[in-house]
mmCIF file of C-alpha atoms and ligand atoms in Angstrom:
data_model
loop_
_atom_site.group_PDB
_atom_site.id
_atom_site.type_symbol
_atom_site.label_atom_id
_atom_site.label_comp_id
_atom_site.label_asym_id
_atom_site.label_seq_id
_atom_site.Cartn_x
_atom_site.Cartn_y
_atom_site.Cartn_z
ATOM 1 C CA ALA E 103 -82.349 16.551 2.023
ATOM 2 C CA LYS E 104 -81.384 19.654 0.035
ATOM 3 C CA GLU E 105 -82.531 21.907 3.172
ATOM 4 C CA GLN E 106 -80.322 20.106 5.479
ATOM 5 C CA GLY E 107 -77.246 20.921 3.434
ATOM 6 C CA ARG E 108 -77.943 24.507 3.580
ATOM 7 C CA ASN E 109 -78.677 24.795 7.175
ATOM 8 C CA GLY E 110 -74.855 24.716 7.737
ATOM 9 C CA PHE E 111 -74.671 21.309 9.124
ATOM 10 C CA SER E 112 -71.248 19.751 8.318
ATOM 11 C CA PHE E 113 -71.195 16.101 7.718
ATOM 12 C CA PHE E 114 -67.489 16.125 7.192
ATOM 13 C CA THR E 115 -64.702 15.700 9.747
ATOM 14 C CA PRO E 116 -61.524 17.777 9.147
ATOM 15 C CA ALA E 117 -59.891 14.619 7.788
ATOM 16 C CA MET E 118 -62.738 14.074 5.377
ATOM 17 C CA GLN E 119 -62.439 17.658 4.352
ATOM 18 C CA GLN E 120 -58.746 17.384 3.773
ATOM 19 C CA GLN E 121 -59.344 14.367 1.628
ATOM 20 C CA ALA E 122 -61.884 16.184 -0.380
ATOM 21 C CA HIS E 123 -59.606 19.100 -1.000
ATOM 22 C CA THR E 124 -56.831 16.765 -2.106
ATOM 23 C CA ARG E 125 -59.222 15.175 -4.495
ATOM 24 C CA LEU E 126 -60.144 18.576 -6.020
ATOM 25 C CA LEU E 127 -56.344 19.410 -6.362
ATOM 26 C CA LEU E 128 -55.673 16.117 -8.011
ATOM 27 C CA ALA E 129 -58.759 16.473 -10.328
ATOM 28 C CA ASN E 130 -57.201 19.752 -11.544
ATOM 29 C CA ASP E 131 -53.777 18.328 -12.162
ATOM 30 C CA LEU E 132 -55.109 15.150 -13.731
ATOM 31 C CA ARG E 133 -56.509 17.300 -16.773
ATOM 32 C CA ASP E 134 -52.944 18.083 -17.719
ATOM 33 C CA ALA E 135 -51.311 14.755 -16.679
ATOM 34 C CA LEU E 136 -51.826 13.100 -20.034
ATOM 35 C CA ALA E 137 -50.534 16.025 -22.169
ATOM 36 C CA LYS E 138 -47.655 16.509 -19.894
ATOM 37 C CA GLU E 139 -46.745 12.921 -20.204
ATOM 38 C CA GLN E 140 -46.887 12.213 -16.484
ATOM 39 C CA LEU E 141 -48.889 9.013 -16.942
ATOM 40 C CA GLN E 142 -47.013 5.881 -17.492
ATOM 41 C CA VAL E 143 -48.044 2.123 -18.034
ATOM 42 C CA HIS E 144 -46.237 -0.401 -15.824
ATOM 43 C CA TYR E 145 -46.472 -4.299 -16.688
ATOM 44 C CA GLN E 146 -46.803 -7.098 -14.295
ATOM 45 C CA PRO E 147 -45.872 -10.638 -15.377
ATOM 46 C CA ILE E 148 -48.564 -13.241 -15.381
ATOM 47 C CA VAL E 149 -47.019 -16.802 -14.932
ATOM 48 C CA ASP E 150 -48.170 -20.157 -16.181
ATOM 49 C CA VAL E 151 -48.172 -22.323 -12.995
ATOM 50 C CA ALA E 152 -47.120 -25.394 -14.907
ATOM 51 C CA GLY E 153 -44.103 -24.367 -16.741
ATOM 52 C CA GLY E 154 -43.127 -21.105 -14.887
ATOM 53 C CA ALA E 155 -43.171 -19.144 -18.049
ATOM 54 C CA ILE E 156 -44.443 -15.494 -18.340
ATOM 55 C CA VAL E 157 -47.191 -15.923 -20.650
ATOM 56 C CA LYS E 158 -49.235 -12.725 -20.102
ATOM 57 C CA ALA E 159 -48.774 -9.303 -18.540
ATOM 58 C CA GLU E 160 -51.366 -6.830 -16.836
ATOM 59 C CA ALA E 161 -50.953 -3.052 -17.904
ATOM 60 C CA LEU E 162 -51.246 -1.006 -14.677
ATOM 61 C CA LEU E 163 -51.477 2.714 -14.824
ATOM 62 C CA ARG E 164 -49.024 4.966 -12.871
ATOM 63 C CA TRP E 165 -49.113 8.722 -12.341
ATOM 64 C CA ARG E 166 -45.892 10.498 -11.728
ATOM 65 C CA HIS E 167 -47.105 13.784 -10.061
ATOM 66 C CA PRO E 168 -44.536 16.463 -10.383
ATOM 67 C CA ARG E 169 -44.851 17.491 -6.703
ATOM 68 C CA ARG E 170 -46.672 14.671 -5.087
ATOM 69 C CA GLY E 171 -44.492 11.826 -6.540
ATOM 70 C CA MET E 172 -46.165 8.580 -7.429
ATOM 71 C CA VAL E 173 -50.077 8.816 -7.051
ATOM 72 C CA PRO E 174 -51.520 5.217 -6.945
ATOM 73 C CA PRO E 175 -54.387 4.503 -9.453
ATOM 74 C CA ASP E 176 -56.719 3.642 -6.504
ATOM 75 C CA GLN E 177 -56.433 7.558 -5.868
ATOM 76 C CA PHE E 178 -57.070 8.888 -9.174
ATOM 77 C CA ILE E 179 -59.082 6.391 -11.304
ATOM 78 C CA SER E 180 -62.230 7.243 -9.380
ATOM 79 C CA ILE E 181 -61.551 11.019 -10.000
ATOM 80 C CA ALA E 182 -61.061 10.288 -13.704
ATOM 81 C CA GLU E 183 -64.392 8.388 -13.718
ATOM 82 C CA GLU E 184 -66.215 11.195 -12.125
ATOM 83 C CA ASN E 185 -64.986 14.053 -14.443
ATOM 84 C CA GLY E 186 -65.059 11.907 -17.461
ATOM 85 C CA LEU E 187 -61.328 11.839 -18.158
ATOM 86 C CA ILE E 188 -61.400 8.064 -17.892
ATOM 87 C CA HIS E 189 -62.282 7.901 -21.531
ATOM 88 C CA ASP E 190 -59.145 9.608 -22.757
ATOM 89 C CA ILE E 191 -56.935 7.934 -20.118
ATOM 90 C CA GLY E 192 -58.462 4.551 -20.977
ATOM 91 C CA ASP E 193 -57.960 4.912 -24.606
ATOM 92 C CA TRP E 194 -54.305 6.046 -24.005
ATOM 93 C CA VAL E 195 -53.668 2.956 -21.770
ATOM 94 C CA PHE E 196 -55.146 0.654 -24.417
ATOM 95 C CA ARG E 197 -52.934 2.221 -27.198
ATOM 96 C CA GLN E 198 -49.931 2.071 -25.052
ATOM 97 C CA ALA E 199 -50.679 -1.664 -24.404
ATOM 98 C CA VAL E 200 -51.179 -2.373 -28.174
ATOM 99 C CA GLN E 201 -47.769 -0.695 -28.978
ATOM 100 C CA THR E 202 -46.165 -2.772 -26.377
ATOM 101 C CA ALA E 203 -47.743 -6.001 -27.566
ATOM 102 C CA LYS E 204 -46.597 -5.053 -31.047
ATOM 103 C CA ARG E 205 -43.009 -4.932 -29.928
ATOM 104 C CA TRP E 206 -43.410 -8.098 -27.783
ATOM 105 C CA ASN E 207 -45.093 -9.785 -30.667
ATOM 106 C CA ALA E 208 -41.919 -9.567 -32.696
ATOM 107 C CA ASP E 209 -40.059 -11.138 -29.872
ATOM 108 C CA GLY E 210 -41.355 -14.664 -29.456
ATOM 109 C CA ARG E 211 -40.004 -15.070 -25.987
ATOM 110 C CA LEU E 212 -42.016 -12.345 -24.374
ATOM 111 C CA ALA E 213 -45.543 -12.408 -22.950
ATOM 112 C CA ARG E 214 -47.966 -13.123 -25.589
ATOM 113 C CA GLN E 215 -50.927 -11.264 -24.161
ATOM 114 C CA ILE E 216 -51.422 -8.019 -22.407
ATOM 115 C CA SER E 217 -54.462 -7.307 -20.222
ATOM 116 C CA VAL E 218 -56.001 -3.912 -19.869
ATOM 117 C CA ASN E 219 -58.222 -2.674 -16.934
ATOM 118 C CA LEU E 220 -61.508 -1.258 -18.136
ATOM 119 C CA SER E 221 -63.680 1.069 -16.047
ATOM 120 C CA PRO E 222 -67.368 0.300 -16.161
ATOM 121 C CA ARG E 223 -67.758 3.943 -17.165
ATOM 122 C CA GLN E 224 -65.819 3.211 -20.436
ATOM 123 C CA PHE E 225 -67.793 0.161 -21.134
ATOM 124 C CA ILE E 226 -71.147 1.952 -20.551
ATOM 125 C CA LYS E 227 -70.221 4.623 -22.931
ATOM 126 C CA GLY E 228 -70.386 1.704 -25.357
ATOM 127 C CA ASP E 229 -68.496 2.851 -28.412
ATOM 128 C CA PHE E 230 -64.861 2.314 -27.192
ATOM 129 C CA TYR E 231 -64.307 -0.962 -28.911
ATOM 130 C CA ILE E 232 -64.964 0.407 -32.364
ATOM 131 C CA SER E 233 -61.855 2.500 -32.270
ATOM 132 C CA TRP E 234 -60.000 0.037 -30.296
ATOM 133 C CA LEU E 235 -60.586 -2.759 -32.962
ATOM 134 C CA ALA E 236 -59.582 -0.187 -35.754
ATOM 135 C CA TYR E 237 -56.384 0.671 -33.679
ATOM 136 C CA LEU E 238 -55.459 -2.991 -33.636
ATOM 137 C CA GLU E 239 -55.921 -3.515 -37.176
ATOM 138 C CA HIS E 240 -54.196 -0.366 -38.193
ATOM 139 C CA ASN E 241 -51.121 -1.578 -36.068
ATOM 140 C CA GLY E 242 -51.263 -5.111 -37.289
ATOM 141 C CA VAL E 243 -51.643 -6.388 -33.780
ATOM 142 C CA PRO E 244 -53.926 -9.497 -33.597
ATOM 143 C CA PRO E 245 -56.650 -8.851 -31.126
ATOM 144 C CA GLU E 246 -55.761 -12.349 -29.434
ATOM 145 C CA HIS E 247 -52.810 -10.421 -27.849
ATOM 146 C CA ILE E 248 -55.196 -8.124 -25.823
ATOM 147 C CA VAL E 249 -57.253 -9.224 -22.869
ATOM 148 C CA ILE E 250 -59.782 -6.840 -21.233
ATOM 149 C CA GLU E 251 -60.301 -6.956 -17.452
ATOM 150 C CA ILE E 252 -63.658 -6.009 -16.214
ATOM 151 C CA THR E 253 -65.371 -6.259 -12.875
ATOM 152 C CA GLU E 254 -68.509 -8.127 -11.700
ATOM 153 C CA GLY E 255 -70.575 -5.026 -11.172
ATOM 154 C CA LEU E 256 -70.665 -4.317 -14.900
ATOM 155 C CA LEU E 257 -72.233 -7.825 -15.480
ATOM 156 C CA LEU E 258 -74.886 -7.053 -13.040
ATOM 157 C CA ASP E 259 -76.112 -4.121 -15.008
ATOM 158 C CA ASP E 260 -79.012 -5.427 -17.145
ATOM 159 C CA ARG E 261 -78.367 -3.186 -20.191
ATOM 160 C CA PRO E 262 -78.629 -5.527 -23.274
ATOM 161 C CA ASP E 263 -75.768 -3.689 -24.953
ATOM 162 C CA ILE E 264 -73.154 -4.917 -22.312
ATOM 163 C CA LEU E 265 -73.622 -8.444 -23.480
ATOM 164 C CA GLN E 266 -73.517 -7.205 -27.046
ATOM 165 C CA ILE E 267 -70.258 -5.502 -26.623
ATOM 166 C CA ILE E 268 -68.603 -8.451 -24.889
ATOM 167 C CA ASN E 269 -69.826 -10.764 -27.583
ATOM 168 C CA ARG E 270 -68.286 -8.305 -30.236
ATOM 169 C CA LEU E 271 -64.916 -8.351 -28.458
ATOM 170 C CA GLY E 272 -65.078 -12.035 -28.251
ATOM 171 C CA ASP E 273 -65.937 -12.547 -31.915
ATOM 172 C CA ALA E 274 -63.045 -10.206 -32.743
ATOM 173 C CA GLY E 275 -60.711 -12.495 -30.684
ATOM 174 C CA ILE E 276 -60.341 -10.194 -27.603
ATOM 175 C CA GLN E 277 -60.358 -12.242 -24.441
ATOM 176 C CA VAL E 278 -62.227 -11.071 -21.159
ATOM 177 C CA SER E 279 -61.154 -11.554 -17.699
ATOM 178 C CA LEU E 280 -63.404 -11.164 -14.633
ATOM 179 C CA ASP E 281 -61.309 -9.009 -12.158
ATOM 180 C CA ASP E 282 -61.447 -9.282 -8.341
ATOM 181 C CA PHE E 283 -63.705 -12.253 -8.540
ATOM 182 C CA GLY E 284 -65.542 -13.136 -5.356
ATOM 183 C CA THR E 285 -65.416 -9.736 -3.739
ATOM 184 C CA GLY E 286 -68.307 -7.706 -4.653
ATOM 185 C CA TYR E 287 -71.451 -9.872 -5.194
ATOM 186 C CA SER E 288 -72.726 -13.434 -4.539
ATOM 187 C CA ALA E 289 -75.032 -13.655 -7.439
ATOM 188 C CA MET E 290 -73.170 -15.681 -10.055
ATOM 189 C CA ALA E 291 -75.908 -16.242 -12.554
ATOM 190 C CA TYR E 292 -74.303 -13.744 -14.899
ATOM 191 C CA LEU E 293 -71.360 -16.073 -15.424
ATOM 192 C CA LYS E 294 -73.304 -18.422 -17.693
ATOM 193 C CA LYS E 295 -74.705 -15.438 -19.706
ATOM 194 C CA PHE E 296 -71.404 -13.690 -20.507
ATOM 195 C CA PRO E 297 -68.610 -15.240 -22.612
ATOM 196 C CA ILE E 298 -65.761 -14.689 -20.110
ATOM 197 C CA ASP E 299 -62.494 -16.398 -20.473
ATOM 198 C CA TYR E 300 -60.707 -16.088 -17.296
ATOM 199 C CA LEU E 301 -61.688 -15.541 -13.510
ATOM 200 C CA LYS E 302 -59.087 -13.606 -11.469
ATOM 201 C CA ILE E 303 -59.154 -14.810 -7.998
ATOM 202 C CA ASP E 304 -58.940 -11.813 -5.722
ATOM 203 C CA ARG E 305 -55.863 -11.226 -3.617
ATOM 204 C CA SER E 306 -58.120 -11.296 -0.474
ATOM 205 C CA PHE E 307 -58.566 -14.906 -0.840
ATOM 206 C CA VAL E 308 -54.894 -15.649 -1.655
ATOM 207 C CA ARG E 309 -53.321 -13.439 1.151
ATOM 208 C CA ASP E 310 -53.999 -16.051 4.049
ATOM 209 C CA LEU E 311 -54.176 -19.170 1.862
ATOM 210 C CA GLU E 312 -51.396 -21.009 3.922
ATOM 211 C CA SER E 313 -53.068 -20.346 7.299
ATOM 212 C CA ASP E 314 -56.685 -20.271 6.629
ATOM 213 C CA PRO E 315 -58.579 -23.396 5.504
ATOM 214 C CA ASN E 316 -61.616 -21.394 4.596
ATOM 215 C CA ASP E 317 -59.631 -19.354 2.101
ATOM 216 C CA ARG E 318 -58.272 -22.641 0.688
ATOM 217 C CA ALA E 319 -61.750 -23.939 0.500
ATOM 218 C CA ILE E 320 -62.920 -20.715 -1.427
ATOM 219 C CA ALA E 321 -60.056 -20.697 -3.795
ATOM 220 C CA GLU E 322 -60.555 -24.345 -4.694
ATOM 221 C CA ALA E 323 -64.323 -23.775 -5.052
ATOM 222 C CA ILE E 324 -63.719 -20.873 -7.569
ATOM 223 C CA VAL E 325 -61.250 -22.947 -9.547
ATOM 224 C CA VAL E 326 -63.640 -26.031 -9.742
ATOM 225 C CA MET E 327 -66.504 -23.785 -10.707
ATOM 226 C CA ALA E 328 -64.498 -21.982 -13.254
ATOM 227 C CA HIS E 329 -63.399 -25.203 -14.933
ATOM 228 C CA LYS E 330 -66.996 -26.535 -15.028
ATOM 229 C CA LEU E 331 -67.896 -23.361 -16.803
ATOM 230 C CA GLY E 332 -64.921 -23.682 -19.190
ATOM 231 C CA LEU E 333 -63.016 -20.839 -17.660
ATOM 232 C CA LYS E 334 -59.357 -20.548 -16.672
ATOM 233 C CA THR E 335 -58.181 -19.009 -13.445
ATOM 234 C CA ILE E 336 -55.598 -16.440 -12.633
ATOM 235 C CA ALA E 337 -54.666 -15.811 -8.940
ATOM 236 C CA GLU E 338 -53.651 -12.267 -8.059
ATOM 237 C CA GLY E 339 -51.432 -11.019 -5.243
ATOM 238 C CA VAL E 340 -49.381 -14.275 -4.952
ATOM 239 C CA GLU E 341 -46.470 -13.372 -2.751
ATOM 240 C CA THR E 342 -45.074 -16.767 -1.504
ATOM 241 C CA GLU E 343 -44.125 -20.091 -2.846
ATOM 242 C CA GLY E 344 -46.604 -21.667 -0.470
ATOM 243 C CA GLN E 345 -49.502 -19.775 -1.761
ATOM 244 C CA ARG E 346 -48.322 -20.697 -5.376
ATOM 245 C CA ASP E 347 -48.064 -24.349 -4.561
ATOM 246 C CA LEU E 348 -51.516 -24.476 -2.963
ATOM 247 C CA LEU E 349 -52.966 -22.650 -6.004
ATOM 248 C CA ALA E 350 -51.305 -25.129 -8.312
ATOM 249 C CA ALA E 351 -52.557 -28.045 -6.236
ATOM 250 C CA VAL E 352 -56.215 -26.925 -6.714
ATOM 251 C CA GLY E 353 -55.727 -26.578 -10.505
ATOM 252 C CA CYS E 354 -55.380 -22.672 -10.814
ATOM 253 C CA GLU E 355 -53.704 -22.049 -14.141
ATOM 254 C CA PHE E 356 -52.010 -18.731 -13.926
ATOM 255 C CA VAL E 357 -50.481 -16.697 -10.955
ATOM 256 C CA GLN E 358 -49.515 -13.033 -10.594
ATOM 257 C CA GLY E 359 -47.932 -11.210 -7.758
ATOM 258 C CA TYR E 360 -44.777 -10.032 -6.066
ATOM 259 C CA LEU E 361 -43.428 -13.682 -5.712
ATOM 260 C CA TYR E 362 -42.485 -13.018 -9.446
ATOM 261 C CA ALA E 363 -42.379 -9.324 -9.916
ATOM 262 C CA LYS E 364 -44.051 -6.054 -9.021
ATOM 263 C CA PRO E 365 -45.541 -4.054 -11.945
ATOM 264 C CA MET E 366 -42.564 -2.313 -13.744
ATOM 265 C CA PRO E 367 -41.775 -0.159 -16.724
ATOM 266 C CA GLU E 368 -41.412 -1.896 -20.025
ATOM 267 C CA ALA E 369 -37.631 -1.682 -20.125
ATOM 268 C CA GLU E 370 -37.302 -3.337 -16.834
ATOM 269 C CA PHE E 371 -39.962 -5.858 -17.776
ATOM 270 C CA LEU E 372 -37.782 -6.853 -20.768
ATOM 271 C CA ALA E 373 -34.677 -7.191 -18.763
ATOM 272 C CA PHE E 374 -36.714 -9.301 -16.273
ATOM 273 C CA ALA E 375 -38.465 -11.503 -18.867
ATOM 274 C CA ARG E 376 -35.483 -12.277 -21.208
HETATM 275 P P1 LIG I 63 -56.369 -4.553 -9.897
HETATM 276 O O1 LIG I 63 -56.757 -4.538 -11.399
HETATM 277 O O2 LIG I 63 -56.894 -5.583 -8.990
HETATM 278 O O3 LIG I 63 -54.710 -4.720 -9.929
HETATM 279 C C1 LIG I 63 -54.011 -5.526 -9.126
HETATM 280 C C2 LIG I 63 -53.293 -4.608 -8.021
HETATM 281 O O4 LIG I 63 -52.617 -5.490 -7.165
HETATM 282 C C3 LIG I 63 -52.213 -3.675 -8.696
HETATM 283 O O5 LIG I 63 -52.195 -2.497 -7.910
HETATM 284 C C4 LIG I 63 -51.034 -4.416 -8.417
HETATM 285 O O6 LIG I 63 -49.840 -3.493 -8.309
HETATM 286 C C5 LIG I 63 -51.276 -5.110 -6.972
HETATM 287 N N1 LIG I 63 -50.441 -6.187 -6.807
HETATM 288 C C6 LIG I 63 -50.076 -7.182 -7.683
HETATM 289 N N2 LIG I 63 -49.393 -8.228 -7.131
HETATM 290 C C7 LIG I 63 -49.366 -7.944 -5.884
HETATM 291 C C8 LIG I 63 -48.944 -8.624 -4.674
HETATM 292 O O7 LIG I 63 -48.300 -9.782 -4.772
HETATM 293 N N3 LIG I 63 -49.104 -8.086 -3.407
HETATM 294 C C9 LIG I 63 -49.884 -6.976 -3.341
HETATM 295 N N4 LIG I 63 -49.917 -6.381 -2.142
HETATM 296 N N5 LIG I 63 -50.344 -6.279 -4.440
HETATM 297 C C10 LIG I 63 -50.106 -6.712 -5.550
HETATM 298 P P2 LIG I 63 -52.268 -1.114 -8.571
HETATM 299 O O8 LIG I 63 -51.313 -1.135 -9.690
HETATM 300 O O9 LIG I 63 -52.037 -0.134 -7.468
HETATM 301 O O10 LIG I 63 -53.733 -0.991 -9.124
HETATM 302 C C11 LIG I 63 -54.718 -0.693 -8.347
HETATM 303 C C12 LIG I 63 -55.975 -0.779 -9.092
HETATM 304 O O11 LIG I 63 -56.222 0.381 -9.873
HETATM 305 C C13 LIG I 63 -56.322 -1.858 -10.069
HETATM 306 O O12 LIG I 63 -56.496 -3.097 -9.272
HETATM 307 C C14 LIG I 63 -57.245 -1.376 -10.888
HETATM 308 O O13 LIG I 63 -58.493 -1.618 -10.528
HETATM 309 C C15 LIG I 63 -56.954 -0.008 -11.063
HETATM 310 N N6 LIG I 63 -56.181 0.325 -12.296
HETATM 311 C C16 LIG I 63 -54.914 0.329 -12.545
HETATM 312 N N7 LIG I 63 -54.684 0.659 -13.720
HETATM 313 C C17 LIG I 63 -55.777 0.961 -14.308
HETATM 314 C C18 LIG I 63 -56.172 1.359 -15.632
HETATM 315 O O14 LIG I 63 -55.344 1.595 -16.623
HETATM 316 N N8 LIG I 63 -57.591 1.522 -15.999
HETATM 317 C C19 LIG I 63 -58.405 1.347 -14.858
HETATM 318 N N9 LIG I 63 -59.718 1.683 -15.241
HETATM 319 N N10 LIG I 63 -58.125 0.968 -13.655
HETATM 320 C C20 LIG I 63 -56.752 0.796 -13.429
HETATM 321 CA CA1 LIG I 64 -56.879 -5.930 -12.919
HETATM 322 CA CA1 LIG I 65 -57.744 -7.481 -9.693
HETATM 323 CA CA1 LIG I 66 -58.049 -6.999 -6.439
#
């Protein structure tokens, strides 16, 4: 396969070359983004279906690039995973979330829990949680105020330390959400092995909930299964009251989406949530 590459064959279309070039430029700029304070954490409300209260918030990373404007996380997280910056960036997001939780903690009316997305790369490195737990303790923030969002792929990895870390987090009081549930894999045996607290129903099942009986069946099946396993469910990408009502009808506990609010800077969140 090596020979083929040297023979001058190009497997890339011009569009792909342009994309690769952009990635390279972004990779360079990302090295300075943290130091130059171009990264920002936005918060999106997660609402209790029953009472309508904002009970949690998801921390979502934003990059204000000086020339390109807002670069969405889908475009730079994978770069950070490739060049290893994900560890520093991930630690930074966590510390931001803890500082925010500390402020909100003092104000009983605000979201009680903040969830942080974790790349499998961070998780596989394995030692992140030691400094995280120390940081929580140092700041006097109860671990119960933090939720970690992971994806299915991680749980299919059969390294024993993954289960160990999730157990440690759980013992410390940090809850775990399984993000994008239902998208990647059909093997669900891992669900009984890992102490997970929430399943997040992926947006792809929520989008057509009102028109597609199949999506309704899938959403309902996920909720029923989750409950039988002792988990609660959070539906993401909820944009209409119709979707919300259908989710409520099948017993989904929490909803998150533009129906309530987009992810926003903390100051805006405060104005919104009060
Ligand atoms: P995710 O964890 O599945 O996050 C949900 C995404 O759906 C967010 O996109 C959010 O803005 C968007 N969303 C929420 N409600 C709605 C809705 O009603 N309609 C629509 N159309 N979209 C909605 P965002 O912020 O662009 O993030 C994209 C992905 O980037 C996230 O997907 C997550 O996988 C990743 N990401 C974001 N922040 C971090 C981070 O701090 N660390 C890591 N490792 N990944 C992150
Ligand atoms: Ca997430
Ligand atoms: Ca998600
Ligand atoms: Ca998703």
